[in-house]
Amino acid sequence: MDIIISNGKIVKKVSERKAAVIDASGMMVMPGGVDIHSHIAGAEVNTGRLLRPEDHFKDVEAKTALTRSGVGYSIPSTFTTGYRYARMGYTTTMNPSMPPLEARHTHEELDDTPMLDKATYPLLGDWWFVLEYLRDGEIKECADHVAWMLKATKGYAIKIVNPGGLEAWGFGRNVKSINDQVPNFGVTPRDIIRGLCKVNKLLNLPHTIHVHTNNLGIPGNYVTTLETMECVEDLATDNKPVIHITHCQFSAFKGSDWRTFKSGAEEIANYVNKHSHVTLDMGQVVFTDTTTMTADGPFQFGLYQLTGNKWVNHDVETETSSGIVPFRYKRKSAVHATQWSIGLELALLIKDPWRIYLTTDHPNAGPFTAYPRIIAWLVSRKARDKTMRRISRRARRNSLLPSIDREYGFNEIATVTRAGQAKALGLAWKGHLGVGADADVSVYNVNSEQVDPAKRYKAVRRAFQNTAYTVKGGEVVAKDGKIVKPVSGKTFWVNANFSSPFEVTEDMKRRFREYWTVEYDNYQIPESFLHASAPISL
Ligand SMILES: [Zn+2]
């Protein structure tokens, strides 16, 4: 069928005489890719760049007449990030982890990242005000505060990382289960997750709470993940998701230590298949040299101790923590290869592709440029078997993959790389090619009617590496793997109101003066600070 574009939108018809035509016969056409979780901007990402000169000089992007130069394999510079996404047919990327205090820097880098529409999620799970409201059972007041915060930081969704654990980390401690007490606040991770889930519903935010679980990266943590999903079960109504578990691979570990480490993917998938209130993304491991970075300070410190690598641990005043450790995933490591298997097991055992999305938690489990390789594993058992033959014997013996025959079709790939993600994000004008959608279109050079992806997975992988055409907002921006028109995207943020007008108390301003290096008035990012502000009013 024909897809008709006018003024950056997909429309019913235009006058034919004037229209430029792209002949996509024999090719596969999809909406522009949408990435729900990819660390591309902000203080943490930039510190990762500073920490790793070796990551720069092994991957250099030369300038062209149209594009700027850049560097970086696992943490590419801003322009290179935009170009590489556009070449793969992605047009929207969500930056999932922003300390509120560092919102300004994050937006500066997002503005500097071309080719993509984007948004960013402020870290609110260990924010002092939130912890106090939840301790006092003041859900409505908390909702007011979160609405203010989304506006103040120009944020899109509530991000929760190791809830309570990051506050505990300020005292060199952590929490070990969702029922542990957070020091000094008299709340538990369960209270934080449930409380913010209620806040999310009160504000009617476009996305659900976005959760990096407690105990992430620790053997046996699949139990915590099950408890995390269970703890908001009763808050779900009308079959709608109320929680997103991000990079679930890192939270699906079985075993009591690294020697007995095994996959917990089956237990997670069984739960997800029986419950409709959860969405997840993969956090798929690829065998490569990459850079791990999360707000989960205690986890990153553990990873530093495990690897002995150079590292950064940082506390963002009273708000959150963070850490960065370079990391190489090796085929012959039983643990790494099992992690590789877990991500794919999750994607293949969870039946509904609308609820599990393709990510690598870029750059944590591998750079986003590895997506085409992951697509090949999803569509082809043969591709999985081939990798399987080269991994650690112990990992191979324990892997569930040999028992899984499922192979994704192209429709399922479209779902896990754009349609499902757009739906989970509440971006109604993304992820599809219906009338009214943004004219973001990817044309891949593979004939979906003739090619059996399970057999010709190499051709599929090649096709997803470089589009024949990437159309962004109605303009051809990439063609045959080359950027032909640099464009800058919009920044979505949520302009929510719960009770208006929200009264900022003198007490709140006083506390900003006392506890933060930035005063209340300077804390807020004015809308004029964003190059292309796209508020979503609720
Ligand atoms: Zn992440």
XYZ file of C-alpha atoms and ligand atoms in Angstrom:
539
model
C 0.000 0.000 0.000
C 0.988 3.643 -0.301
C 2.018 5.651 2.737
C 1.279 9.309 2.241
C 3.101 12.064 4.062
C 2.402 15.753 4.413
C 3.770 18.322 6.872
C 5.584 15.736 8.946
C 2.508 13.560 9.462
C 1.013 10.526 7.798
C -2.148 11.603 5.998
C -4.934 10.095 3.869
C -4.022 11.811 0.611
C -2.102 14.620 -1.053
C -2.316 16.077 -4.530
C -0.270 13.699 -6.628
C 1.343 16.127 -8.984
C 3.513 17.719 -6.343
C 4.392 14.672 -4.298
C 7.887 13.175 -4.287
C 7.745 9.383 -4.491
C 9.954 6.778 -2.853
C 9.595 3.393 -4.462
C 9.880 0.852 -1.667
C 8.694 -2.165 -3.620
C 10.491 -5.321 -2.590
C 11.531 -3.711 0.677
C 10.178 -3.761 4.211
C 8.588 -0.626 5.651
C 8.248 0.019 9.367
C 7.531 2.997 11.595
C 10.669 4.713 12.939
C 12.308 2.761 15.760
C 11.568 3.735 19.371
C 14.026 2.993 22.171
C 12.497 2.958 25.634
C 15.780 2.825 27.571
C 19.179 4.020 26.341
C 21.725 6.112 28.259
C 22.765 8.687 25.685
C 23.063 11.961 27.606
C 23.857 13.611 30.906
C 26.524 13.782 33.549
C 26.915 10.043 33.966
C 27.247 9.345 30.255
C 29.701 12.191 29.892
C 31.786 11.019 32.833
C 31.886 7.613 31.137
C 33.319 9.320 28.060
C 35.963 11.046 30.164
C 36.876 7.794 31.890
C 37.450 5.900 28.640
C 39.725 7.469 26.029
C 40.305 3.920 24.723
C 36.628 3.809 23.791
C 37.110 6.901 21.611
C 40.069 6.094 19.462
C 38.947 2.658 18.432
C 35.788 4.056 16.856
C 36.013 7.302 14.961
C 33.308 8.906 12.875
C 34.789 11.229 10.259
C 33.013 14.413 9.346
C 31.318 14.763 5.980
C 30.008 17.754 4.093
C 26.788 17.373 6.082
C 27.698 15.732 9.353
C 30.032 16.424 12.234
C 32.841 14.223 13.414
C 32.625 12.207 16.600
C 34.092 9.335 18.538
C 33.111 6.489 20.789
C 32.171 2.824 20.488
C 30.149 2.195 23.626
C 29.608 5.840 24.634
C 29.574 7.764 21.368
C 29.530 11.542 21.404
C 26.178 13.238 20.949
C 26.204 13.789 17.190
C 27.520 10.303 16.479
C 24.782 8.858 18.685
C 22.108 10.565 16.621
C 23.611 9.533 13.283
C 24.003 5.886 14.308
C 20.428 5.592 15.515
C 19.132 7.227 12.327
C 21.100 4.839 10.112
C 19.410 1.906 11.847
C 15.988 3.480 11.320
C 15.438 4.715 14.871
C 13.809 8.108 15.302
C 12.936 8.275 19.047
C 15.122 7.505 22.076
C 14.390 7.753 25.794
C 17.221 8.684 28.142
C 16.277 6.711 31.231
C 18.235 8.066 34.145
C 18.548 11.724 35.077
C 19.465 13.007 38.538
C 17.169 16.040 38.901
C 20.148 18.184 39.877
C 21.803 17.336 36.559
C 18.793 18.052 34.372
C 20.424 21.088 32.799
C 23.430 19.152 31.547
C 21.189 16.302 30.373
C 19.027 18.635 28.290
C 22.081 20.353 26.853
C 23.334 17.006 25.577
C 19.912 15.868 24.392
C 19.593 19.107 22.430
C 23.006 18.339 20.960
C 21.909 14.866 19.814
C 20.499 15.218 16.284
C 18.111 13.019 14.275
C 16.037 11.876 17.273
C 13.006 12.874 19.277
C 13.770 12.214 22.908
C 12.749 12.466 26.540
C 14.365 11.797 29.880
C 13.248 10.227 33.163
C 14.172 11.921 36.467
C 15.332 9.623 39.269
C 12.717 9.943 42.001
C 12.868 6.699 43.992
C 15.360 8.028 46.547
C 14.381 11.697 46.457
C 14.072 12.930 50.034
C 10.760 14.723 49.586
C 9.236 11.590 48.043
C 10.522 9.388 50.869
C 9.018 11.736 53.462
C 5.633 12.035 51.772
C 5.441 8.265 51.464
C 6.507 7.751 55.092
C 3.648 10.033 56.126
C 1.180 8.373 53.771
C 0.668 11.624 51.835
C 0.128 10.264 48.332
C -1.692 13.332 46.992
C 0.961 15.713 48.273
C 3.588 13.428 46.762
C 1.755 13.552 43.422
C 1.803 17.347 43.560
C 5.505 17.298 44.235
C 6.252 14.809 41.435
C 4.193 16.886 38.993
C 6.253 19.923 39.977
C 9.453 17.918 39.574
C 8.565 16.683 36.071
C 7.935 20.286 35.089
C 11.022 21.615 36.853
C 13.377 19.107 35.204
C 11.418 18.773 31.942
C 11.121 15.049 32.628
C 8.862 12.418 31.122
C 8.471 9.495 33.534
C 9.155 8.401 37.096
C 12.428 6.468 37.234
C 13.105 4.292 40.262
C 16.536 2.675 40.712
C 17.215 0.233 43.548
C 14.546 2.017 45.621
C 15.833 2.905 49.088
C 19.159 1.266 48.281
C 20.677 4.457 46.920
C 19.759 6.434 50.032
C 21.222 3.608 52.162
C 24.359 3.699 50.007
C 24.985 7.228 51.279
C 25.823 5.453 54.533
C 27.807 2.665 52.840
C 24.842 0.331 53.085
C 22.228 -1.164 50.792
C 18.812 -2.792 51.073
C 18.574 -6.543 50.518
C 14.857 -7.031 49.942
C 11.808 -4.951 49.142
C 10.848 -5.161 52.828
C 14.080 -3.748 54.312
C 13.983 -0.430 56.139
C 15.598 2.567 54.451
C 17.867 4.186 57.070
C 16.477 7.401 58.624
C 13.259 7.425 56.603
C 11.134 4.612 58.037
C 9.999 3.412 54.627
C 10.708 0.230 52.665
C 11.403 -0.264 48.949
C 7.888 -1.765 48.783
C 6.439 1.521 50.132
C 8.415 3.490 47.531
C 7.382 1.318 44.588
C 3.718 1.193 45.616
C 3.609 4.860 46.557
C 5.088 6.076 43.283
C 2.875 3.658 41.364
C -0.156 5.323 42.998
C 1.284 8.763 42.253
C 1.794 7.723 38.630
C -1.866 6.732 38.395
C -3.123 9.889 40.109
C -1.183 12.023 37.645
C -2.248 9.786 34.749
C 1.278 9.910 33.303
C 1.794 8.576 29.772
C 4.293 5.896 30.891
C 4.201 3.663 33.997
C 6.787 3.780 36.765
C 10.085 2.647 35.237
C 11.851 0.351 37.689
C 15.419 -0.932 38.025
C 14.859 -3.522 40.756
C 16.560 -3.950 44.118
C 19.358 -6.538 44.121
C 20.017 -6.002 40.415
C 23.049 -7.957 39.211
C 23.096 -10.280 42.231
C 22.528 -14.071 41.999
C 19.116 -15.092 43.288
C 17.537 -11.724 42.476
C 14.718 -13.183 40.356
C 12.830 -13.583 43.653
C 13.097 -9.834 44.295
C 11.887 -9.174 40.747
C 8.853 -11.422 41.247
C 8.097 -9.653 44.547
C 8.484 -6.258 42.859
C 5.957 -7.149 40.166
C 3.620 -8.730 42.725
C 3.685 -5.744 45.047
C 1.718 -3.575 42.595
C -0.584 -6.315 41.292
C -3.583 -4.926 43.180
C -3.023 -1.433 41.765
C -3.727 -2.580 38.209
C -7.168 -1.933 36.810
C -8.638 -2.565 33.342
C -5.682 -4.790 32.306
C -3.386 -1.814 31.823
C 0.307 -2.075 32.771
C 1.270 -0.211 35.946
C 4.974 -1.082 36.141
C 7.855 -1.393 33.708
C 10.756 -3.608 34.786
C 13.743 -2.373 32.866
C 16.732 -4.378 31.547
C 15.127 -7.444 33.091
C 18.032 -9.720 32.142
C 20.042 -8.204 35.017
C 17.178 -9.015 37.403
C 16.510 -12.620 36.365
C 19.398 -14.387 38.104
C 19.020 -17.670 39.973
C 21.548 -19.347 42.249
C 23.127 -18.430 45.563
C 26.506 -17.215 44.243
C 28.443 -16.864 40.952
C 29.402 -20.558 40.984
C 25.798 -21.715 41.177
C 24.582 -18.860 38.961
C 21.733 -19.821 36.623
C 18.878 -18.354 34.624
C 15.654 -17.336 36.343
C 14.058 -16.339 33.024
C 11.487 -19.126 33.103
C 10.063 -18.025 36.464
C 9.890 -14.377 35.353
C 8.309 -15.292 32.005
C 5.741 -17.576 33.667
C 4.683 -14.736 35.916
C 4.520 -12.199 33.074
C 2.513 -14.600 30.910
C -0.105 -14.857 33.662
C -0.296 -11.141 34.549
C -1.073 -8.165 32.356
C 0.132 -5.317 34.604
C 3.833 -5.573 33.713
C 5.938 -4.542 30.727
C 9.668 -5.241 30.455
C 12.703 -4.592 28.315
C 15.467 -7.070 27.683
C 18.828 -5.517 28.568
C 20.337 -8.063 26.167
C 24.035 -8.852 26.602
C 26.272 -8.879 23.536
C 29.818 -10.194 23.651
C 31.876 -7.060 23.434
C 33.804 -4.400 25.338
C 31.409 -1.851 26.777
C 30.838 0.568 29.651
C 28.419 -0.059 32.504
C 26.757 2.959 34.107
C 23.821 3.148 36.447
C 22.473 5.201 39.313
C 22.837 2.003 41.345
C 25.986 3.029 43.261
C 26.241 -0.088 45.445
C 25.882 -2.375 42.415
C 28.594 -0.500 40.524
C 30.887 -0.632 43.541
C 30.366 -4.410 43.665
C 31.188 -4.626 39.958
C 34.364 -2.643 40.527
C 35.404 -5.062 43.274
C 34.631 -8.006 41.002
C 36.602 -6.679 38.025
C 39.296 -4.525 39.621
C 38.771 -2.166 36.696
C 39.071 1.605 36.861
C 35.792 3.031 38.040
C 33.763 5.990 39.206
C 31.373 6.085 42.156
C 29.499 9.296 42.781
C 26.772 10.670 44.992
C 24.529 13.370 43.575
C 24.100 15.362 46.766
C 20.998 14.021 48.530
C 19.285 12.763 45.388
C 20.796 9.612 44.031
C 24.075 7.792 43.511
C 25.826 6.527 40.411
C 28.724 4.457 39.201
C 30.612 3.623 36.027
C 32.788 0.555 35.320
C 34.206 -0.548 31.934
C 33.240 -4.153 31.236
C 33.918 -6.867 28.684
C 31.341 -9.637 28.167
C 33.209 -12.791 27.199
C 31.779 -15.798 25.384
C 33.879 -18.185 27.464
C 32.753 -16.777 30.814
C 30.000 -19.006 32.212
C 28.380 -16.007 33.914
C 28.468 -13.664 30.903
C 27.284 -16.350 28.497
C 24.443 -17.230 30.861
C 23.480 -13.551 30.939
C 23.438 -13.586 27.128
C 21.131 -16.576 27.261
C 18.817 -15.051 29.903
C 17.977 -11.988 27.789
C 16.995 -14.106 24.804
C 15.120 -16.607 26.988
C 13.016 -13.755 28.373
C 12.206 -12.414 24.917
C 11.322 -15.877 23.611
C 9.453 -17.237 26.654
C 7.299 -14.144 27.201
C 4.471 -14.814 24.792
C 3.182 -11.296 24.151
C 5.690 -9.191 22.153
C 3.728 -6.068 23.163
C 5.127 -6.409 26.682
C 8.857 -7.176 26.169
C 11.053 -4.745 24.237
C 14.443 -4.978 22.623
C 17.123 -3.026 24.511
C 20.697 -3.514 25.629
C 20.279 -0.932 28.385
C 22.811 0.881 26.195
C 25.679 0.852 26.969
C 25.369 -1.473 29.986
C 24.903 -4.807 28.243
C 26.312 -3.589 24.920
C 26.029 -0.569 22.605
C 22.742 0.088 20.787
C 24.533 -0.505 17.498
C 24.294 -4.235 18.342
C 20.497 -4.297 17.850
C 20.721 -5.910 14.389
C 22.683 -8.821 15.901
C 20.027 -9.281 18.549
C 17.297 -9.197 15.919
C 19.124 -12.040 14.138
C 19.094 -14.125 17.352
C 15.377 -13.453 17.830
C 14.342 -14.429 14.309
C 16.616 -17.413 13.860
C 17.269 -20.489 15.915
C 20.127 -21.182 13.558
C 21.759 -17.870 14.523
C 21.338 -18.704 18.217
C 22.768 -22.190 17.751
C 25.759 -20.767 15.978
C 26.600 -18.444 18.874
C 25.738 -21.180 21.341
C 28.460 -23.440 19.951
C 31.077 -20.834 20.834
C 30.084 -20.022 24.426
C 31.241 -21.465 27.751
C 30.365 -25.132 28.113
C 28.794 -24.648 31.515
C 26.569 -21.849 30.240
C 25.564 -23.997 27.260
C 24.664 -26.919 29.511
C 22.426 -24.743 31.689
C 20.901 -22.600 28.927
C 17.178 -22.918 28.270
C 17.653 -21.836 24.649
C 18.049 -25.338 23.145
C 14.558 -26.145 24.440
C 13.036 -23.070 22.759
C 11.955 -23.330 19.129
C 10.270 -19.972 18.853
C 11.503 -17.643 16.127
C 10.195 -14.083 15.826
C 8.622 -12.961 12.568
C 9.038 -9.476 11.115
C 5.797 -8.305 12.745
C 7.075 -9.300 16.148
C 10.363 -7.500 15.449
C 8.358 -4.380 14.554
C 6.506 -4.736 17.854
C 9.560 -5.153 20.105
C 11.569 -2.397 18.396
C 8.911 0.315 17.980
C 5.183 -0.411 18.262
C 5.237 -1.940 21.751
C 7.679 0.629 23.071
C 5.637 3.553 21.717
C 2.515 2.086 23.294
C 4.180 1.575 26.671
C 5.424 5.164 26.551
C 2.009 6.542 25.690
C 3.417 8.057 22.478
C 0.219 7.570 20.503
C 1.659 9.273 17.415
C 4.717 6.989 17.240
C 5.276 3.308 16.520
C 2.681 2.968 13.761
C 1.995 4.155 10.210
C -1.675 5.063 10.587
C -3.132 8.428 9.581
C -2.115 11.061 12.129
C 1.137 9.370 13.141
C 4.447 11.220 12.912
C 5.978 10.644 9.491
C 8.887 8.653 10.907
C 9.401 5.747 8.533
C 12.175 3.178 8.113
C 12.617 1.316 4.860
C 14.756 -1.811 5.116
C 16.337 -3.503 2.169
C 14.903 -6.957 2.679
C 11.871 -8.486 1.021
C 9.706 -9.586 3.905
C 7.416 -11.570 1.642
C 10.175 -13.668 0.150
C 12.919 -13.884 2.745
C 12.684 -16.483 5.502
C 14.448 -14.657 8.342
C 15.158 -17.873 10.216
C 17.315 -19.078 7.317
C 18.624 -15.797 5.942
C 19.380 -14.160 9.277
C 22.599 -12.626 7.977
C 20.713 -10.726 5.285
C 18.222 -9.588 7.935
C 21.024 -8.403 10.196
C 22.595 -6.460 7.335
C 19.269 -4.876 6.425
C 18.681 -3.649 9.980
C 22.187 -2.184 10.226
C 21.575 0.428 7.539
C 18.198 1.452 6.239
C 17.551 2.046 2.571
C 15.709 5.162 3.779
C 15.079 6.699 7.170
C 12.354 9.311 7.078
C 12.095 11.645 10.081
C 9.219 14.084 10.324
C 8.522 13.615 6.624
C 12.064 14.197 5.390
C 14.558 11.635 4.135
C 17.372 11.935 6.686
C 19.383 8.783 5.936
C 19.775 6.781 2.764
C 21.739 3.549 2.247
C 23.594 4.028 5.521
C 24.492 7.680 4.898
C 23.099 10.721 6.659
C 21.667 12.896 3.908
C 19.950 15.513 6.022
C 20.877 16.354 9.620
C 17.807 17.374 11.579
C 17.223 18.061 15.247
C 14.421 16.371 17.134
C 11.983 17.449 19.803
C 12.158 16.925 23.554
C 8.965 15.557 25.088
C 8.214 16.362 28.722
C 5.147 16.028 30.852
C 3.295 19.118 31.947
C 1.210 17.478 34.648
C -1.014 19.137 37.193
C -2.570 17.453 40.124
C -3.972 20.231 42.236
C -3.358 23.562 40.637
C -1.846 25.881 41.430
C 0.831 23.878 43.249
C 1.980 25.850 46.281
C 5.717 25.843 46.741
C 6.072 26.277 50.468
C 8.686 28.408 52.160
C 9.810 25.219 53.881
C 10.575 23.585 50.547
C 12.592 26.605 49.428
C 14.422 26.685 52.747
C 15.403 23.056 52.365
C 16.733 23.657 48.893
C 18.899 26.375 50.420
C 20.117 24.102 53.199
C 20.585 20.760 51.490
C 21.319 21.460 47.837
C 24.117 23.479 46.226
C 21.548 24.805 43.768
C 18.764 27.025 45.048
C 15.125 26.400 44.310
C 14.900 29.198 41.747
C 17.907 27.967 39.774
C 16.902 24.349 40.060
C 14.145 24.635 37.508
C 14.794 24.378 33.793
C 12.757 27.013 31.953
C 11.013 25.822 28.818
C 13.021 28.328 26.784
C 16.155 26.368 27.715
C 15.127 23.506 25.394
C 15.775 23.907 21.658
C 12.557 22.192 20.650
C 10.294 21.825 23.636
C 7.326 19.500 23.142
C 5.283 19.517 26.343
C 2.598 16.906 26.802
C -0.143 18.556 28.803
C -2.160 16.393 31.127
Zn 19.688 1.721 32.276
